[in-house]
Coordinates of C-alpha atoms in Angstrom, one line a residue:
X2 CA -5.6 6.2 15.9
X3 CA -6.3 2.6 16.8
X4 CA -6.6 -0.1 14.1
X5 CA -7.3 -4.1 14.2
X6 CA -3.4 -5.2 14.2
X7 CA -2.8 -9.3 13.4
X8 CA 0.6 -9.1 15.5
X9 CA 1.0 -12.5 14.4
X10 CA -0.5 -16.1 14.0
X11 CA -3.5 -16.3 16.4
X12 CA -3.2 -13.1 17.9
X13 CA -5.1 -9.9 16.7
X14 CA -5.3 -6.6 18.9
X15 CA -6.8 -3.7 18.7
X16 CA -3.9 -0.8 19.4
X17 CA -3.0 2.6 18.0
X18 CA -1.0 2.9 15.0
X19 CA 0.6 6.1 12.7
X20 CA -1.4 8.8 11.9
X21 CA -1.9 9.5 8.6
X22 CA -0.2 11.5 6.2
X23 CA -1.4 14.2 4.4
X24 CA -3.7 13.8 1.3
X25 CA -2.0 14.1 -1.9
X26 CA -3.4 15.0 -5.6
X27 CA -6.1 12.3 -7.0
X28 CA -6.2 10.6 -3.5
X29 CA -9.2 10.9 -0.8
X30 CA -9.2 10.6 3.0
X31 CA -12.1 8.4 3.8
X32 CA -13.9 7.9 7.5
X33 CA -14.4 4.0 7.1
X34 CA -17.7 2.7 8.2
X35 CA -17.7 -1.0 7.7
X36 CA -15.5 -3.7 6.8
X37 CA -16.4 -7.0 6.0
X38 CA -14.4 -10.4 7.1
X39 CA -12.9 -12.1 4.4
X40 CA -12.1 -15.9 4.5
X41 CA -8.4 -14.5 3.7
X42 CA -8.0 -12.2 6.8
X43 CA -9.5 -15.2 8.6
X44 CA -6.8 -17.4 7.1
X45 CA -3.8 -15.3 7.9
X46 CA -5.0 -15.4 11.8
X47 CA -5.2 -18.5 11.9
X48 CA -2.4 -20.2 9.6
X49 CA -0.4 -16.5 9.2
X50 CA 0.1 -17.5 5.5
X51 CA -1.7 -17.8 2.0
X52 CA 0.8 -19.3 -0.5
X53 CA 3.8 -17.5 -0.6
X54 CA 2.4 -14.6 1.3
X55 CA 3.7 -14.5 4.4
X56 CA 2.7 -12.3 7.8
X57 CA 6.7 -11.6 8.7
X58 CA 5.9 -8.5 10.9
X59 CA 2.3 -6.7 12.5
X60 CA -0.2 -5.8 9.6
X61 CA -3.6 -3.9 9.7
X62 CA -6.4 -6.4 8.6
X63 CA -9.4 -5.3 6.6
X64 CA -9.8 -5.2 2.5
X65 CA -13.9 -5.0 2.4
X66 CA -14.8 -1.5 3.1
X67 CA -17.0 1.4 2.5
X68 CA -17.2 4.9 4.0
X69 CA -17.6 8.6 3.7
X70 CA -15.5 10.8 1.9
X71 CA -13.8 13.1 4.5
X72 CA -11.2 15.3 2.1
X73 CA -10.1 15.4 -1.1
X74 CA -6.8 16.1 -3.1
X75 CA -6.2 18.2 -5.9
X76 CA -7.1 17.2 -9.3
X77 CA -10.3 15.3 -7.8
X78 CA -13.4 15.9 -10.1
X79 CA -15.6 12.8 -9.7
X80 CA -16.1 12.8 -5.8
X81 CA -16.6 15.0 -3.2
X82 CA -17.0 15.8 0.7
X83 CA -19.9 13.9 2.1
X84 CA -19.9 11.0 -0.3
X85 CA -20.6 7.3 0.6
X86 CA -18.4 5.3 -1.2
X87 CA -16.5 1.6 -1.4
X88 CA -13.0 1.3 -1.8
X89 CA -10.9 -1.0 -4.5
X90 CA -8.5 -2.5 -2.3
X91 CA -5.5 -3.4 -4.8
X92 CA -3.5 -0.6 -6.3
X93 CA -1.1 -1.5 -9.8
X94 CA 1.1 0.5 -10.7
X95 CA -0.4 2.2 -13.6
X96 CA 2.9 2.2 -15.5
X97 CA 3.5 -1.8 -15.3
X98 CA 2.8 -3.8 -19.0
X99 CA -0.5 -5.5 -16.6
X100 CA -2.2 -2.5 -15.8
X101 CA -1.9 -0.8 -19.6
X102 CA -3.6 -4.2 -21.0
X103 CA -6.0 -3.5 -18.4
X104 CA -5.3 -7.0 -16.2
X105 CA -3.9 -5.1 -13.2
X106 CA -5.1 -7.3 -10.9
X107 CA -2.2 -9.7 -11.7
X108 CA 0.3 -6.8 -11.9
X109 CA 3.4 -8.1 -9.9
X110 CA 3.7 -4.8 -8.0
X111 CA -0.1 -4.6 -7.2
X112 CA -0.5 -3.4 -3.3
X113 CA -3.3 -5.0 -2.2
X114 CA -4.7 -4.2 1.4
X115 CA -4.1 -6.8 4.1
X116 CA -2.0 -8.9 1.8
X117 CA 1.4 -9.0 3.5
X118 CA 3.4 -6.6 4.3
X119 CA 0.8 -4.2 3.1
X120 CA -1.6 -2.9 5.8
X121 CA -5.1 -3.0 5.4
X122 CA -8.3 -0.7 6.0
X123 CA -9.5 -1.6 9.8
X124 CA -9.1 1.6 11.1
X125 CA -11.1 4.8 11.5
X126 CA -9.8 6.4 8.4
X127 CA -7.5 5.8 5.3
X128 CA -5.6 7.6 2.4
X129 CA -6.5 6.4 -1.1
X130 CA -6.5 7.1 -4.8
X131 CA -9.6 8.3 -6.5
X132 CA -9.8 6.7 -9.4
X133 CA -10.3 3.4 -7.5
X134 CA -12.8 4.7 -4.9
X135 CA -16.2 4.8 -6.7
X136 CA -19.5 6.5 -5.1
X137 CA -22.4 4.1 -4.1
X138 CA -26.2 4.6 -5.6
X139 CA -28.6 5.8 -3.1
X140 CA -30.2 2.2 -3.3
X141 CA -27.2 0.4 -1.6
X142 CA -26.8 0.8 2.3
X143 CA -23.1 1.6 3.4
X144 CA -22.7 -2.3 4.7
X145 CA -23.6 -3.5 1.1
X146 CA -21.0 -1.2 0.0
X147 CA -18.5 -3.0 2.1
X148 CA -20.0 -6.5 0.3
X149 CA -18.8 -5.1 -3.1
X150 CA -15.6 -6.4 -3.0
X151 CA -16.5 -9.6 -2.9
X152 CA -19.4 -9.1 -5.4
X153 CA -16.7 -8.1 -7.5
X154 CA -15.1 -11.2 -7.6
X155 CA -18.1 -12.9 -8.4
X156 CA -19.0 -10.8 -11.4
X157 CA -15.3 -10.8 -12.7
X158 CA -15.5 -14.5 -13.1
X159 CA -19.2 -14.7 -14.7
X160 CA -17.9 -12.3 -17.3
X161 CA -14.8 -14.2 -18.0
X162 CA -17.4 -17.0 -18.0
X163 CA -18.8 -15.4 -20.9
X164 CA -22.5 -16.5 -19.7
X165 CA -24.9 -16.5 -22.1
X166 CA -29.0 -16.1 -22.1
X167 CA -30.3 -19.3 -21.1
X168 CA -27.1 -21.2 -20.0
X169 CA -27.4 -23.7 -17.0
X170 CA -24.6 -23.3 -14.5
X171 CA -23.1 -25.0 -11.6
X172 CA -21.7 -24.0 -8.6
X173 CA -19.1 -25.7 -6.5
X174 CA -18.9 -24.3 -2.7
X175 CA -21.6 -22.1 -0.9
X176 CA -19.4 -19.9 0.7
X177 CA -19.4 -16.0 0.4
X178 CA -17.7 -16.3 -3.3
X179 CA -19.8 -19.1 -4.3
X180 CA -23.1 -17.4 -3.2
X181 CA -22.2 -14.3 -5.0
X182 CA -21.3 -16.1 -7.5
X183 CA -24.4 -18.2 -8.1
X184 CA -26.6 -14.8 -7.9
X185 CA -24.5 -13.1 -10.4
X186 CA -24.7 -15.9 -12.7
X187 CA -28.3 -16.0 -12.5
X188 CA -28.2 -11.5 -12.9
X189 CA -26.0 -12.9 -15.4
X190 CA -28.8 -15.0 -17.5
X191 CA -28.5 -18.5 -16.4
X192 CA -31.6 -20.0 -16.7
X193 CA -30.6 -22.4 -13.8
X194 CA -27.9 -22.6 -11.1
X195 CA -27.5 -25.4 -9.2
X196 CA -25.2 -24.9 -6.0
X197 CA -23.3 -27.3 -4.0
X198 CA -21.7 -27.5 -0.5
X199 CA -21.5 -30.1 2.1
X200 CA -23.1 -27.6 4.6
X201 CA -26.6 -27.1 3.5
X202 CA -27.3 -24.4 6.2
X203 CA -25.4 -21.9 3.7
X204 CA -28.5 -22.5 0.9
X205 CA -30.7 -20.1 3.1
X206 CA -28.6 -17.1 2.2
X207 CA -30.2 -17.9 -1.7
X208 CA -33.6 -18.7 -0.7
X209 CA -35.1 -15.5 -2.4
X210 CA -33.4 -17.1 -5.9
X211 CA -36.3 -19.6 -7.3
X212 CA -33.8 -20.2 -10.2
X213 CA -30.8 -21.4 -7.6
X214 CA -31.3 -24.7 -6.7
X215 CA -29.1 -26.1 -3.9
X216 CA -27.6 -29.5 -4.5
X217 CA -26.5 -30.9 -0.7
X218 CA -23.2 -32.8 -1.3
X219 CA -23.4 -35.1 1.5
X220 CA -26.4 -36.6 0.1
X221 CA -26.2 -36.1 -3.9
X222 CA -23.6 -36.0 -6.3
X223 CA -23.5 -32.1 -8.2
X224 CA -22.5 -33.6 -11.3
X225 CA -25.4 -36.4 -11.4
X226 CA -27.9 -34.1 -10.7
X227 CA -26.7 -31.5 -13.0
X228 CA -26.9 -34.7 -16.0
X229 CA -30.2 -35.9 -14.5
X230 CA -31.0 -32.4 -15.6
X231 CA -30.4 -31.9 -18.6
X232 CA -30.6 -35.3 -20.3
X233 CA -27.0 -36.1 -19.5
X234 CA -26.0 -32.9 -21.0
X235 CA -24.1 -31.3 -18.6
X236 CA -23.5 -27.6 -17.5
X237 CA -22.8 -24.9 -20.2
X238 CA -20.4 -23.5 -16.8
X239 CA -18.7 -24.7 -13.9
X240 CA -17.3 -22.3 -11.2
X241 CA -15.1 -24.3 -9.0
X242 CA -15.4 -21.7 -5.9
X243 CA -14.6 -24.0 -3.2
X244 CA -10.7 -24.5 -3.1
X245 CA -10.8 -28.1 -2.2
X246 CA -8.3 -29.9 -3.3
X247 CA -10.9 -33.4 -3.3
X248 CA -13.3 -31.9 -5.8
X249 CA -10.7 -31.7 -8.9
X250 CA -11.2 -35.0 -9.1
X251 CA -14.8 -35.2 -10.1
X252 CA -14.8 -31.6 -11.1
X253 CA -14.5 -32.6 -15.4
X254 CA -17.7 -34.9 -14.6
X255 CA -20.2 -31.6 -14.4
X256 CA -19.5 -29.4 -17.2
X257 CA -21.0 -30.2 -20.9
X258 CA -19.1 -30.5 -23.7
X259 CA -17.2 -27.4 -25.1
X260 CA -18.2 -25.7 -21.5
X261 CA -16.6 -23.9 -20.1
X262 CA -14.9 -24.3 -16.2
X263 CA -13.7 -21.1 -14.2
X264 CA -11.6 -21.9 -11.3
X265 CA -12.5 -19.1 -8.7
X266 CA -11.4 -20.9 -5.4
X267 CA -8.1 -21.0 -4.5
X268 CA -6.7 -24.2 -3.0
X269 CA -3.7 -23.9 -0.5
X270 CA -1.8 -26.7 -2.1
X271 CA -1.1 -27.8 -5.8
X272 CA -4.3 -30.1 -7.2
X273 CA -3.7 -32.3 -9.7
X274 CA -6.1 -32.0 -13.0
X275 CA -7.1 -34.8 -15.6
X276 CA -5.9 -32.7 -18.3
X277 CA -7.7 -36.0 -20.6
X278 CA -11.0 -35.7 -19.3
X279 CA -10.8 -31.9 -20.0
X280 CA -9.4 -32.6 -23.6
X281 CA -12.7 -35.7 -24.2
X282 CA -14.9 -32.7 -23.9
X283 CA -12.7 -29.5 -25.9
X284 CA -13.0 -27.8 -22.2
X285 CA -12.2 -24.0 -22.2
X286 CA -10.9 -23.2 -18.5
X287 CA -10.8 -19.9 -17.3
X288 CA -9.2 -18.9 -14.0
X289 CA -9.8 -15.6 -11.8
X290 CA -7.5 -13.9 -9.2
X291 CA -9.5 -10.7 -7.4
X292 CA -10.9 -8.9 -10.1
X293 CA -10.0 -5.8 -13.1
X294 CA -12.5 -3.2 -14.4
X295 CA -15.9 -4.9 -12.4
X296 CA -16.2 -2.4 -10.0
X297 CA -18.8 0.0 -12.1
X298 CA -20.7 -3.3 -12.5
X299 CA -21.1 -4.9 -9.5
X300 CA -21.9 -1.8 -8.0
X301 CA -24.8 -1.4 -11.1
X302 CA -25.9 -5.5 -10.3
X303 CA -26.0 -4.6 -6.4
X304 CA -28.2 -1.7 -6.8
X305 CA -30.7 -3.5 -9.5
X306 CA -33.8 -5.3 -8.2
X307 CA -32.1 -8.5 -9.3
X308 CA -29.1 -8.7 -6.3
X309 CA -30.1 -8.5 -2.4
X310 CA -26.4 -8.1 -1.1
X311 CA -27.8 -7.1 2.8
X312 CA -29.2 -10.3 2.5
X313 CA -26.2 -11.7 3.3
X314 CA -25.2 -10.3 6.1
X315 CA -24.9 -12.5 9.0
X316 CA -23.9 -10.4 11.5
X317 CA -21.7 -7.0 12.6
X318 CA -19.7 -6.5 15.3
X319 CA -18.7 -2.9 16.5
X320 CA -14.9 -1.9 16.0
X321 CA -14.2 -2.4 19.7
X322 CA -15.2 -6.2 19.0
X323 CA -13.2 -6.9 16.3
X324 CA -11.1 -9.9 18.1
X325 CA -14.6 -11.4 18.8
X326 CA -15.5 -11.1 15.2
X327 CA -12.5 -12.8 13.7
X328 CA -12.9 -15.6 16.3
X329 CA -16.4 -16.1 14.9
X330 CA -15.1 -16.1 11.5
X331 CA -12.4 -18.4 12.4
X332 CA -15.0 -20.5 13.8
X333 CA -16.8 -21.2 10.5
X334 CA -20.4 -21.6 11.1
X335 CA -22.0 -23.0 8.5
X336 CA -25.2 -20.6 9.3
X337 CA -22.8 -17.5 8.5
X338 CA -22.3 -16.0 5.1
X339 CA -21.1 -12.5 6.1
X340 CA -19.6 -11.3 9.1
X341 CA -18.8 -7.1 9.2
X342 CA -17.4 -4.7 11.7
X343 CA -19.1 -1.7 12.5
X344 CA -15.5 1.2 12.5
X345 CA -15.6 3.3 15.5
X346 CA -15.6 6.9 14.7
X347 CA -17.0 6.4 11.1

């Protein structure tokens, strides 16, 4: 079957690929229906690296999917032929010390889909286990489904956040994690958010959120407002979702003290931190890498009244106009929150 291949640095074709092998006990074969772009898939087309993970040989792109449930192996209870379902892309090994504390995501043998040299889900069907493929609510389309994954991220770092009724939050990037994030926190019971990018094209996605209040970097400064607001106070929490190294350096401005900052963004290159300014105000930093256990949630949040994840959507591309797709992507347009592909044969 043909899949979305990223041969290498700047060149991504659409080519056939092994079949797949037969479905074993607790796993699923799944028809995918729709993957979403991620800036990382983006990143490894254009750069062919995050960090120390390198593309060394052809890899299947893809890690935001939902789809249809197509067989199932033995010893599967919980789903069945004909369901719609999103996929948990990174599989620990359930022996490791990580996954029995229940922080797999930062087990070292996790296999995580279109992280290098593991393929990814771009293609018309896949193999996976059960226990991380979890049904959708009739309320949630198959293309919010595929935004779950990010979703996720966003409501694993609000509850390592520890939000509480009434808090006022900030929000450092408007990207897809940052805009998640912001209506998460809100879901969450911040009272306020107050978001910030340099870009302020990406506030529309947040328009329906009258407690999300976009702050436009170029012209104001997220941490005075934030004080201006609260009678030089300060946030109860900061997520730091943009990556950029040249926010660290005013990042300890925003947060109150004994707030709390969660560093969701991950920058390419080491930042440095004023560990001092952190101490002045008894900081408690938290960081986040993916996501453990916030599946079941964000798929509850999606489906409330609270979240509008279709919302988000700025466009899909069907399977056959993939390449096109990760050009956009790679293109960065500031209007463009979500870009998905439509799988052929879904």
């Amino acid at each position: 079957m043909d899949a979305v291949v990223l041969e290498r640095r700047h060149e991504i074709r659409i080519r056939p690929v092994a079949g797949l092998r037969p479905v074993g006990p607790g796993e699923v074969r799944i028809g995918v229906h729709t993957v979403g772009i991620c800036g990382s898939d983006v990143h490894y087309y254009t750069h062919g690296r995050i960090g120390p993970y390198v593309v060394e040989r052809p890899m299947v792109l893809g890690h935001e999917a939902s789809g249809t449930v197509l067989e199932t192996g033995a010893d599967v209870t919980h789903l069945a032929v004909g369901d719609r379902v999103c996929m948990e892309p990174g599989i620990p090994d359930r022996r490791s010390r990580a996954a029995r504390l229940g922080i797999y995501n930062v087990d070292p043998g996790v296999q995580f889909w279109a992280t290098p040299p593991v393929d990814g889900c771009l293609q018309p069907e896949i193999i996976h286990p059960a226990d991380f493929t979890y049904r959708l609510p009739d309320q949630l389309s198959l293309e919010e489904g595929a935004l779950i994954e990010p979703f996720a991220v966003a409501v694993h770092a609000v509850t390592k956040a520890r939000i509480t009724p009434g808090d006022v939050v900030a929000v450092v990037g408007a990207g897809t994690i940052g805009v998640l994030t912001a209506i998460a926190a809100t879901a969450g019971g911040a009272s306020r958010v107050y978001i910030s990018d340099v870009a302020p094209e990406k506030f529309a996605a947040l328009e329906a959120y009258p407690t999300i209040h976009p702050v436009d970097a170029t012209r104001q400064d997220l941490a005075h407002v934030v004080r201006e607001t609260t009678e030089g106070w300060g946030a109860d929490v900061v997520f730091e979702a943009s990556g950029n190294p040249r926010v660290f350096g005013s990042l300890w401005e925003t947060p109150a003290p004994g707030g709390t900052v969660v560093l969701v963004g991950i920058p390419v290159d080491p930042v440095p931190m004023d560990v001092a300014a952190a101490q002045a105000r008894e900081l408690r930093i938290e960081t986040v890498f993916r996501y453990a256990n916030a599946y079941p949630r964000a798929i509850e949040l999606a489906a409330s009244p609270a979240v509008d994840l279709g919302a988000l959507i700025s466009a899909t591309y069907p399977f056959e106009d993939a390449v096109a797709a990760f050009e956009r992507g790679a293109e960065a347009r500031p209007t463009d929150t979500k870009i998905q592909i439509r799988v052929a044969g879904a």
